Amino acid sequence: MQIEEQPLSKAVESENTSSLEAHGLYRLGLNFGRQVHRFRWFIIAFWVVIVLVSVPFAAQIGSVLKGGGYSYKNSESARASNIIKEKLPRPTTQLLVIFQSTNTGVSNSLYQKEVHGFLNRVRSFPHVTDVIPGGTGLDGRTTYVTVNFNTGSDTVGDQLNDFRKLLPAGSTAGPAQAYLTGDAPFNHDFSQITVQDTEHAEYFALPIALLVLLVVFGTLVAAAMPILLAIVAVPVTMAVIYAIGLHISMSVFVLNISSIIGLGISIDYSLFMIRRFRDELAAGRSISDATGWTVATAGESILFSGLIVMIGFCSLLLIGVDIMSSLGIG
């Protein structure tokens, strides 16, 4: 009887495969990967629904993010600020409205009518306690109005759109142009600009990443998978941050870090998965087994790598500064 000898490489591969399958974590990954392949259409449909639900909330993320957040609540300066607020009469928040004309002096009757019209309108605005006209600038064409509030900068920031409607415009406009400044307008505008710039950055980053992936994989389908994962990860992450921001103070910088992680890490990790999956298919495995082995090997590495990254960012939550906590959450 003739016995067919198995090549040494095949025997070693078979032995290694059996050894890995006996390992508990690999066995768990294999089973999970095979179940993912088995219920792939249900999983795809599930994530499509999640993305569709997330998009409307992700679009509102700018409304819950705040500027600032650099101070430590238990620091000496913070305690001194609280003492001043409690013991000394001073407004909680101030806005400055600057009036400036190119060729008309402040003493001009039309100029004065414009300024006094604004003074009359702003006195009835919510939380306004004092409206104080300022002096005249050296050029004779510039003046300002100080508006004091009895509420915090965040509340004033939420009302800025309504406040801006009180500024001279249309029938109430005069020879001077009105400009609004202060902590609340600065933080509000900074948040809006950050959201817009992050969106623009993603519009540029995704096509560039797709071109690089085309060079790496050589096929459009394989190159599109990491981009697709990033497109799924970013809006879902933004929606989660929006939900968290409804309950706690979140710095606008969380948007930057979550965008970096959402795009960079998702594309990076998906490269490992796709490369391993293609290698498993090239080795002759079925799609189900290739999926299982990809999850059991590359998936395990990604799991522990992701946990290490998460633990590192979670350490930022211990600092006690809002901006650092926001980066940790992101």
mmCIF file of C-alpha atoms in Angstrom:
data_model
loop_
_atom_site.group_PDB
_atom_site.id
_atom_site.type_symbol
_atom_site.label_atom_id
_atom_site.label_comp_id
_atom_site.label_asym_id
_atom_site.label_seq_id
_atom_site.Cartn_x
_atom_site.Cartn_y
_atom_site.Cartn_z
ATOM 1 C CA MET A 1 0.000 0.000 0.000
ATOM 2 C CA GLN A 2 1.385 3.381 -1.043
ATOM 3 C CA ILE A 3 1.187 6.218 1.491
ATOM 4 C CA GLU A 4 1.077 9.731 0.064
ATOM 5 C CA GLU A 5 3.414 11.998 2.004
ATOM 6 C CA GLN A 6 2.194 15.494 2.860
ATOM 7 C CA PRO A 7 4.677 18.303 2.100
ATOM 8 C CA LEU A 8 6.457 19.596 5.172
ATOM 9 C CA SER A 9 5.116 23.155 4.723
ATOM 10 C CA LYS A 10 1.537 21.872 4.545
ATOM 11 C CA ALA A 11 2.060 19.704 7.591
ATOM 12 C CA VAL A 12 3.488 22.605 9.584
ATOM 13 C CA GLU A 13 0.642 24.862 8.457
ATOM 14 C CA SER A 14 -1.925 22.220 9.425
ATOM 15 C CA GLU A 15 -0.259 21.755 12.815
ATOM 16 C CA ASN A 16 -0.170 25.521 13.441
ATOM 17 C CA THR A 17 -3.798 25.861 12.387
ATOM 18 C CA SER A 18 -4.888 23.116 14.762
ATOM 19 C CA SER A 19 -2.873 24.704 17.573
ATOM 20 C CA LEU A 20 -4.418 28.114 16.985
ATOM 21 C CA GLU A 21 -7.935 26.694 16.766
ATOM 22 C CA ALA A 22 -7.418 25.072 20.151
ATOM 23 C CA HIS A 23 -6.544 28.435 21.707
ATOM 24 C CA GLY A 24 -9.586 29.950 23.414
ATOM 25 C CA LEU A 25 -9.216 33.492 22.092
ATOM 26 C CA TYR A 26 -8.594 32.329 18.528
ATOM 27 C CA ARG A 27 -11.558 29.979 18.739
ATOM 28 C CA LEU A 28 -13.729 32.871 19.903
ATOM 29 C CA GLY A 29 -12.488 35.052 17.048
ATOM 30 C CA LEU A 30 -13.047 32.284 14.511
ATOM 31 C CA ASN A 31 -16.603 31.683 15.637
ATOM 32 C CA PHE A 32 -17.372 35.386 15.787
ATOM 33 C CA GLY A 33 -15.943 36.001 12.312
ATOM 34 C CA ARG A 34 -17.926 33.146 10.830
ATOM 35 C CA GLN A 35 -21.114 34.477 12.436
ATOM 36 C CA VAL A 36 -20.356 37.905 11.003
ATOM 37 C CA HIS A 37 -20.173 36.345 7.542
ATOM 38 C CA ARG A 38 -23.331 34.352 8.161
ATOM 39 C CA PHE A 39 -25.382 37.401 9.200
ATOM 40 C CA ARG A 40 -23.549 39.893 6.980
ATOM 41 C CA TRP A 41 -26.642 41.388 5.339
ATOM 42 C CA PHE A 42 -28.371 41.921 8.670
ATOM 43 C CA ILE A 43 -25.221 43.616 10.046
ATOM 44 C CA ILE A 44 -24.915 45.849 6.976
ATOM 45 C CA ALA A 45 -28.579 46.850 7.250
ATOM 46 C CA PHE A 46 -28.130 47.544 10.970
ATOM 47 C CA TRP A 47 -25.233 49.937 10.379
ATOM 48 C CA VAL A 48 -27.020 51.671 7.516
ATOM 49 C CA VAL A 49 -29.883 52.433 9.902
ATOM 50 C CA ILE A 50 -27.446 53.609 12.601
ATOM 51 C CA VAL A 51 -25.729 55.989 10.168
ATOM 52 C CA LEU A 52 -29.026 57.382 8.871
ATOM 53 C CA VAL A 53 -30.207 58.007 12.434
ATOM 54 C CA SER A 54 -26.867 59.563 13.423
ATOM 55 C CA VAL A 55 -26.532 62.077 10.583
ATOM 56 C CA PRO A 56 -29.197 64.589 11.801
ATOM 57 C CA PHE A 57 -27.693 64.626 15.307
ATOM 58 C CA ALA A 58 -24.119 64.821 14.008
ATOM 59 C CA ALA A 59 -25.083 67.910 11.993
ATOM 60 C CA GLN A 60 -26.072 69.685 15.237
ATOM 61 C CA ILE A 61 -22.815 69.003 17.083
ATOM 62 C CA GLY A 62 -21.697 72.628 16.837
ATOM 63 C CA SER A 63 -24.636 73.730 19.003
ATOM 64 C CA VAL A 64 -23.430 71.772 22.066
ATOM 65 C CA LEU A 65 -19.688 72.425 21.852
ATOM 66 C CA LYS A 66 -18.221 75.331 23.789
ATOM 67 C CA GLY A 67 -15.118 77.424 23.410
ATOM 68 C CA GLY A 68 -12.717 77.936 26.287
ATOM 69 C CA GLY A 69 -12.480 75.247 28.955
ATOM 70 C CA TYR A 70 -8.840 75.975 29.769
ATOM 71 C CA SER A 71 -9.197 76.634 33.512
ATOM 72 C CA TYR A 72 -8.878 74.215 36.419
ATOM 73 C CA LYS A 73 -11.880 74.587 38.715
ATOM 74 C CA ASN A 74 -9.901 74.070 41.941
ATOM 75 C CA SER A 75 -6.990 76.334 41.035
ATOM 76 C CA GLU A 76 -6.131 79.468 43.025
ATOM 77 C CA SER A 77 -7.150 81.734 40.144
ATOM 78 C CA ALA A 78 -10.521 79.977 39.820
ATOM 79 C CA ARG A 79 -11.183 80.361 43.559
ATOM 80 C CA ALA A 80 -10.247 84.048 43.370
ATOM 81 C CA SER A 81 -12.623 84.518 40.441
ATOM 82 C CA ASN A 82 -15.455 82.908 42.416
ATOM 83 C CA ILE A 83 -14.783 85.205 45.386
ATOM 84 C CA ILE A 84 -14.939 88.255 43.117
ATOM 85 C CA LYS A 85 -18.263 87.084 41.683
ATOM 86 C CA GLU A 86 -19.729 86.489 45.141
ATOM 87 C CA LYS A 87 -18.369 89.506 47.039
ATOM 88 C CA LEU A 88 -17.914 92.268 44.467
ATOM 89 C CA PRO A 89 -20.687 93.684 42.280
ATOM 90 C CA ARG A 90 -19.695 92.992 38.717
ATOM 91 C CA PRO A 91 -21.543 91.590 35.682
ATOM 92 C CA THR A 92 -21.282 87.886 35.007
ATOM 93 C CA THR A 93 -20.835 88.429 31.265
ATOM 94 C CA GLN A 94 -20.101 91.476 29.125
ATOM 95 C CA LEU A 95 -20.518 92.184 25.440
ATOM 96 C CA LEU A 96 -19.066 95.133 23.578
ATOM 97 C CA VAL A 97 -20.783 96.633 20.545
ATOM 98 C CA ILE A 98 -18.414 98.792 18.496
ATOM 99 C CA PHE A 99 -19.830 101.501 16.223
ATOM 100 C CA GLN A 100 -17.558 102.879 13.513
ATOM 101 C CA SER A 101 -18.140 105.112 10.503
ATOM 102 C CA THR A 102 -15.772 105.902 7.658
ATOM 103 C CA ASN A 103 -16.773 109.554 7.222
ATOM 104 C CA THR A 104 -19.389 110.537 9.842
ATOM 105 C CA GLY A 105 -18.568 111.774 13.333
ATOM 106 C CA VAL A 106 -20.112 110.360 16.500
ATOM 107 C CA SER A 107 -21.763 113.717 17.258
ATOM 108 C CA ASN A 108 -23.751 113.602 14.009
ATOM 109 C CA SER A 109 -27.510 113.396 14.608
ATOM 110 C CA LEU A 110 -27.968 110.352 12.367
ATOM 111 C CA TYR A 111 -25.080 108.602 14.119
ATOM 112 C CA GLN A 112 -26.604 109.371 17.534
ATOM 113 C CA LYS A 113 -30.023 108.181 16.382
ATOM 114 C CA GLU A 114 -28.521 104.859 15.328
ATOM 115 C CA VAL A 115 -26.721 104.352 18.657
ATOM 116 C CA HIS A 116 -29.683 105.379 20.837
ATOM 117 C CA GLY A 117 -32.019 103.171 18.826
ATOM 118 C CA PHE A 118 -29.804 100.205 19.667
ATOM 119 C CA LEU A 119 -29.692 101.241 23.348
ATOM 120 C CA ASN A 120 -33.486 101.252 23.546
ATOM 121 C CA ARG A 121 -33.795 97.845 21.894
ATOM 122 C CA VAL A 122 -31.129 96.053 23.912
ATOM 123 C CA ARG A 123 -32.387 97.096 27.379
ATOM 124 C CA SER A 124 -35.312 94.675 27.126
ATOM 125 C CA PHE A 125 -33.150 91.735 26.007
ATOM 126 C CA PRO A 126 -33.196 88.736 28.411
ATOM 127 C CA HIS A 127 -30.624 88.792 31.248
ATOM 128 C CA VAL A 128 -29.411 92.321 30.414
ATOM 129 C CA THR A 129 -28.744 94.331 33.600
ATOM 130 C CA ASP A 130 -26.906 97.427 32.334
ATOM 131 C CA VAL A 131 -26.300 99.176 29.031
ATOM 132 C CA ILE A 132 -23.464 101.688 29.248
ATOM 133 C CA PRO A 133 -22.528 104.003 26.355
ATOM 134 C CA GLY A 134 -18.795 104.534 25.946
ATOM 135 C CA GLY A 135 -16.622 107.434 24.885
ATOM 136 C CA THR A 136 -15.510 108.605 21.473
ATOM 137 C CA GLY A 137 -12.402 107.266 19.769
ATOM 138 C CA LEU A 138 -9.439 109.398 18.706
ATOM 139 C CA ASP A 139 -10.698 109.458 15.117
ATOM 140 C CA GLY A 140 -14.008 110.990 16.232
ATOM 141 C CA ARG A 141 -15.962 108.379 14.253
ATOM 142 C CA THR A 142 -15.828 105.403 16.649
ATOM 143 C CA THR A 143 -17.704 104.662 19.864
ATOM 144 C CA TYR A 144 -18.836 101.624 21.807
ATOM 145 C CA VAL A 145 -21.586 100.304 24.072
ATOM 146 C CA THR A 146 -21.031 97.903 26.982
ATOM 147 C CA VAL A 147 -23.858 95.416 27.609
ATOM 148 C CA ASN A 148 -23.810 93.623 30.979
ATOM 149 C CA PHE A 149 -25.561 90.303 31.656
ATOM 150 C CA ASN A 150 -26.434 88.488 34.884
ATOM 151 C CA THR A 151 -25.908 85.048 33.343
ATOM 152 C CA GLY A 152 -22.950 82.989 32.181
ATOM 153 C CA SER A 153 -21.087 83.195 28.905
ATOM 154 C CA ASP A 154 -22.569 79.910 27.655
ATOM 155 C CA THR A 155 -26.147 81.173 28.064
ATOM 156 C CA VAL A 156 -25.298 84.449 26.341
ATOM 157 C CA GLY A 157 -23.609 82.476 23.566
ATOM 158 C CA ASP A 158 -26.805 80.499 22.997
ATOM 159 C CA GLN A 159 -28.689 83.806 22.547
ATOM 160 C CA LEU A 160 -26.186 85.466 20.228
ATOM 161 C CA ASN A 161 -28.221 84.969 17.070
ATOM 162 C CA ASP A 162 -31.164 86.783 18.670
ATOM 163 C CA PHE A 163 -28.853 89.472 20.058
ATOM 164 C CA ARG A 164 -27.338 90.134 16.635
ATOM 165 C CA LYS A 165 -30.831 90.900 15.323
ATOM 166 C CA LEU A 166 -30.822 93.971 17.593
ATOM 167 C CA LEU A 167 -27.781 95.433 15.851
ATOM 168 C CA PRO A 168 -28.517 98.250 13.389
ATOM 169 C CA ALA A 169 -29.503 96.874 9.997
ATOM 170 C CA GLY A 170 -32.033 97.685 7.318
ATOM 171 C CA SER A 171 -34.385 100.452 8.476
ATOM 172 C CA THR A 172 -32.457 100.900 11.748
ATOM 173 C CA ALA A 173 -29.087 101.279 10.023
ATOM 174 C CA GLY A 174 -27.271 104.596 10.092
ATOM 175 C CA PRO A 175 -23.900 105.911 8.999
ATOM 176 C CA ALA A 176 -21.986 103.590 11.375
ATOM 177 C CA GLN A 177 -21.222 99.882 11.074
ATOM 178 C CA ALA A 178 -21.846 97.831 14.262
ATOM 179 C CA TYR A 179 -19.454 95.070 15.403
ATOM 180 C CA LEU A 180 -19.986 92.624 18.268
ATOM 181 C CA THR A 181 -17.176 91.289 20.447
ATOM 182 C CA GLY A 182 -16.523 89.719 23.847
ATOM 183 C CA ASP A 183 -15.861 86.240 25.252
ATOM 184 C CA ALA A 184 -19.256 84.827 24.253
ATOM 185 C CA PRO A 185 -19.108 85.955 20.582
ATOM 186 C CA PHE A 186 -15.483 84.838 20.324
ATOM 187 C CA ASN A 187 -16.198 81.347 21.680
ATOM 188 C CA HIS A 188 -19.383 81.018 19.606
ATOM 189 C CA ASP A 189 -17.690 82.031 16.350
ATOM 190 C CA PHE A 190 -14.643 79.894 17.140
ATOM 191 C CA SER A 191 -16.885 76.845 17.572
ATOM 192 C CA GLN A 192 -18.692 77.476 14.294
ATOM 193 C CA ILE A 193 -15.446 77.996 12.371
ATOM 194 C CA THR A 194 -13.954 74.815 13.856
ATOM 195 C CA VAL A 195 -16.970 72.770 12.726
ATOM 196 C CA GLN A 196 -16.783 74.211 9.198
ATOM 197 C CA ASP A 197 -13.014 73.755 8.903
ATOM 198 C CA THR A 198 -13.240 70.156 10.134
ATOM 199 C CA GLU A 199 -15.825 69.391 7.448
ATOM 200 C CA HIS A 200 -13.620 70.972 4.772
ATOM 201 C CA ALA A 201 -10.604 68.993 5.984
ATOM 202 C CA GLU A 202 -12.559 65.744 5.691
ATOM 203 C CA TYR A 203 -13.645 66.624 2.157
ATOM 204 C CA PHE A 204 -9.977 66.953 1.165
ATOM 205 C CA ALA A 205 -8.652 64.048 3.250
ATOM 206 C CA LEU A 206 -11.007 61.325 2.001
ATOM 207 C CA PRO A 207 -10.212 61.630 -1.745
ATOM 208 C CA ILE A 208 -6.472 61.743 -1.003
ATOM 209 C CA ALA A 209 -6.768 58.677 1.227
ATOM 210 C CA LEU A 210 -8.705 56.875 -1.516
ATOM 211 C CA LEU A 211 -5.930 57.541 -4.046
ATOM 212 C CA VAL A 212 -3.302 56.183 -1.649
ATOM 213 C CA LEU A 213 -5.404 53.085 -0.960
ATOM 214 C CA LEU A 214 -5.839 52.488 -4.688
ATOM 215 C CA VAL A 215 -2.058 52.367 -5.013
ATOM 216 C CA VAL A 216 -1.789 49.987 -2.036
ATOM 217 C CA PHE A 217 -4.547 47.528 -2.980
ATOM 218 C CA GLY A 218 -4.790 47.972 -6.727
ATOM 219 C CA THR A 219 -8.583 47.520 -6.830
ATOM 220 C CA LEU A 220 -11.364 50.032 -6.235
ATOM 221 C CA VAL A 221 -13.455 47.710 -4.043
ATOM 222 C CA ALA A 222 -10.633 46.970 -1.600
ATOM 223 C CA ALA A 223 -9.546 50.627 -1.550
ATOM 224 C CA ALA A 224 -13.092 51.840 -0.891
ATOM 225 C CA MET A 225 -13.637 49.643 2.175
ATOM 226 C CA PRO A 226 -11.463 51.688 4.608
ATOM 227 C CA ILE A 227 -13.053 54.900 3.318
ATOM 228 C CA LEU A 228 -16.505 53.383 3.802
ATOM 229 C CA LEU A 229 -15.608 52.454 7.367
ATOM 230 C CA ALA A 230 -14.463 56.033 8.042
ATOM 231 C CA ILE A 231 -17.689 57.407 6.555
ATOM 232 C CA VAL A 232 -19.627 55.188 8.959
ATOM 233 C CA ALA A 233 -17.443 55.894 12.002
ATOM 234 C CA VAL A 234 -17.339 59.697 11.829
ATOM 235 C CA PRO A 235 -21.087 60.574 11.845
ATOM 236 C CA VAL A 236 -21.848 57.911 14.454
ATOM 237 C CA THR A 237 -19.076 59.297 16.666
ATOM 238 C CA MET A 238 -20.316 62.859 16.166
ATOM 239 C CA ALA A 239 -23.841 61.829 17.129
ATOM 240 C CA VAL A 240 -22.569 60.184 20.331
ATOM 241 C CA ILE A 241 -20.580 63.322 21.188
ATOM 242 C CA TYR A 242 -23.694 65.421 20.564
ATOM 243 C CA ALA A 243 -25.657 63.250 23.008
ATOM 244 C CA ILE A 244 -22.900 63.567 25.633
ATOM 245 C CA GLY A 245 -22.642 67.319 25.030
ATOM 246 C CA LEU A 246 -26.306 67.755 25.955
ATOM 247 C CA HIS A 247 -25.461 66.742 29.525
ATOM 248 C CA ILE A 248 -21.884 67.918 30.176
ATOM 249 C CA SER A 249 -19.690 70.794 29.001
ATOM 250 C CA MET A 250 -17.679 69.799 25.927
ATOM 251 C CA SER A 251 -14.858 71.779 24.328
ATOM 252 C CA VAL A 252 -14.968 72.392 20.604
ATOM 253 C CA PHE A 253 -11.570 70.678 20.334
ATOM 254 C CA VAL A 254 -13.292 67.306 20.822
ATOM 255 C CA LEU A 255 -14.345 67.692 17.192
ATOM 256 C CA ASN A 256 -10.741 67.778 16.006
ATOM 257 C CA ILE A 257 -9.569 64.758 17.976
ATOM 258 C CA SER A 258 -12.629 62.646 17.126
ATOM 259 C CA SER A 259 -12.222 63.475 13.443
ATOM 260 C CA ILE A 260 -8.540 62.492 13.539
ATOM 261 C CA ILE A 261 -9.306 59.234 15.328
ATOM 262 C CA GLY A 262 -12.361 58.516 13.188
ATOM 263 C CA LEU A 263 -10.512 58.946 9.912
ATOM 264 C CA GLY A 264 -6.983 57.883 10.797
ATOM 265 C CA ILE A 265 -7.523 54.910 13.071
ATOM 266 C CA SER A 266 -10.481 53.470 11.165
ATOM 267 C CA ILE A 267 -8.549 53.553 7.884
ATOM 268 C CA ASP A 268 -5.392 52.259 9.573
ATOM 269 C CA TYR A 269 -7.072 49.303 11.277
ATOM 270 C CA SER A 270 -9.139 48.395 8.243
ATOM 271 C CA LEU A 271 -5.900 48.089 6.252
ATOM 272 C CA PHE A 272 -4.820 45.269 8.570
ATOM 273 C CA MET A 273 -8.158 43.496 8.218
ATOM 274 C CA ILE A 274 -8.389 43.762 4.447
ATOM 275 C CA ARG A 275 -4.786 42.712 3.886
ATOM 276 C CA ARG A 276 -5.191 39.654 6.129
ATOM 277 C CA PHE A 277 -8.529 38.753 4.526
ATOM 278 C CA ARG A 278 -7.008 38.832 1.049
ATOM 279 C CA ASP A 279 -4.083 36.690 2.224
ATOM 280 C CA GLU A 280 -6.492 34.127 3.677
ATOM 281 C CA LEU A 281 -8.433 33.980 0.415
ATOM 282 C CA ALA A 282 -5.178 33.560 -1.504
ATOM 283 C CA ALA A 283 -4.316 30.623 0.786
ATOM 284 C CA GLY A 284 -7.427 28.826 -0.479
ATOM 285 C CA ARG A 285 -9.815 29.341 2.416
ATOM 286 C CA SER A 286 -13.526 29.851 1.896
ATOM 287 C CA ILE A 287 -14.968 33.335 2.440
ATOM 288 C CA SER A 288 -16.474 32.255 5.763
ATOM 289 C CA ASP A 289 -13.218 30.753 7.034
ATOM 290 C CA ALA A 290 -11.195 33.691 5.707
ATOM 291 C CA THR A 291 -13.467 36.054 7.630
ATOM 292 C CA GLY A 292 -13.096 33.957 10.767
ATOM 293 C CA TRP A 293 -9.307 33.804 10.558
ATOM 294 C CA THR A 294 -9.098 37.525 9.819
ATOM 295 C CA VAL A 295 -11.059 38.333 12.969
ATOM 296 C CA ALA A 296 -9.093 35.775 15.010
ATOM 297 C CA THR A 297 -5.688 37.167 13.990
ATOM 298 C CA ALA A 298 -5.738 40.755 12.737
ATOM 299 C CA GLY A 299 -8.943 41.398 14.663
ATOM 300 C CA GLU A 300 -7.291 40.377 17.936
ATOM 301 C CA SER A 301 -4.380 42.756 17.320
ATOM 302 C CA ILE A 302 -6.767 45.593 16.525
ATOM 303 C CA LEU A 303 -8.835 44.863 19.639
ATOM 304 C CA PHE A 304 -5.899 45.159 22.017
ATOM 305 C CA SER A 305 -4.379 48.083 20.125
ATOM 306 C CA GLY A 306 -7.682 49.943 20.315
ATOM 307 C CA LEU A 307 -7.972 49.218 24.036
ATOM 308 C CA ILE A 308 -4.501 50.670 24.639
ATOM 309 C CA VAL A 309 -5.399 53.821 22.685
ATOM 310 C CA MET A 310 -8.662 54.134 24.621
ATOM 311 C CA ILE A 311 -6.920 53.712 27.991
ATOM 312 C CA GLY A 312 -4.388 56.373 27.020
ATOM 313 C CA PHE A 313 -7.076 58.895 26.133
ATOM 314 C CA CYS A 314 -9.164 58.025 29.200
ATOM 315 C CA SER A 315 -6.260 59.177 31.370
ATOM 316 C CA LEU A 316 -7.026 62.717 30.161
ATOM 317 C CA LEU A 317 -10.310 62.530 32.078
ATOM 318 C CA LEU A 318 -8.351 62.605 35.348
ATOM 319 C CA ILE A 319 -6.794 66.032 34.735
ATOM 320 C CA GLY A 320 -9.922 67.994 35.651
ATOM 321 C CA VAL A 321 -9.687 70.581 32.853
ATOM 322 C CA ASP A 322 -12.667 70.703 30.477
ATOM 323 C CA ILE A 323 -10.601 70.805 27.302
ATOM 324 C CA MET A 324 -8.550 67.764 28.366
ATOM 325 C CA SER A 325 -11.668 65.850 29.426
ATOM 326 C CA SER A 326 -13.213 66.601 26.039
ATOM 327 C CA LEU A 327 -10.132 65.266 24.252
ATOM 328 C CA GLY A 328 -10.343 62.104 26.368
ATOM 329 C CA ILE A 329 -14.005 61.598 25.507
ATOM 330 C CA GLY A 330 -13.261 62.203 21.823
#
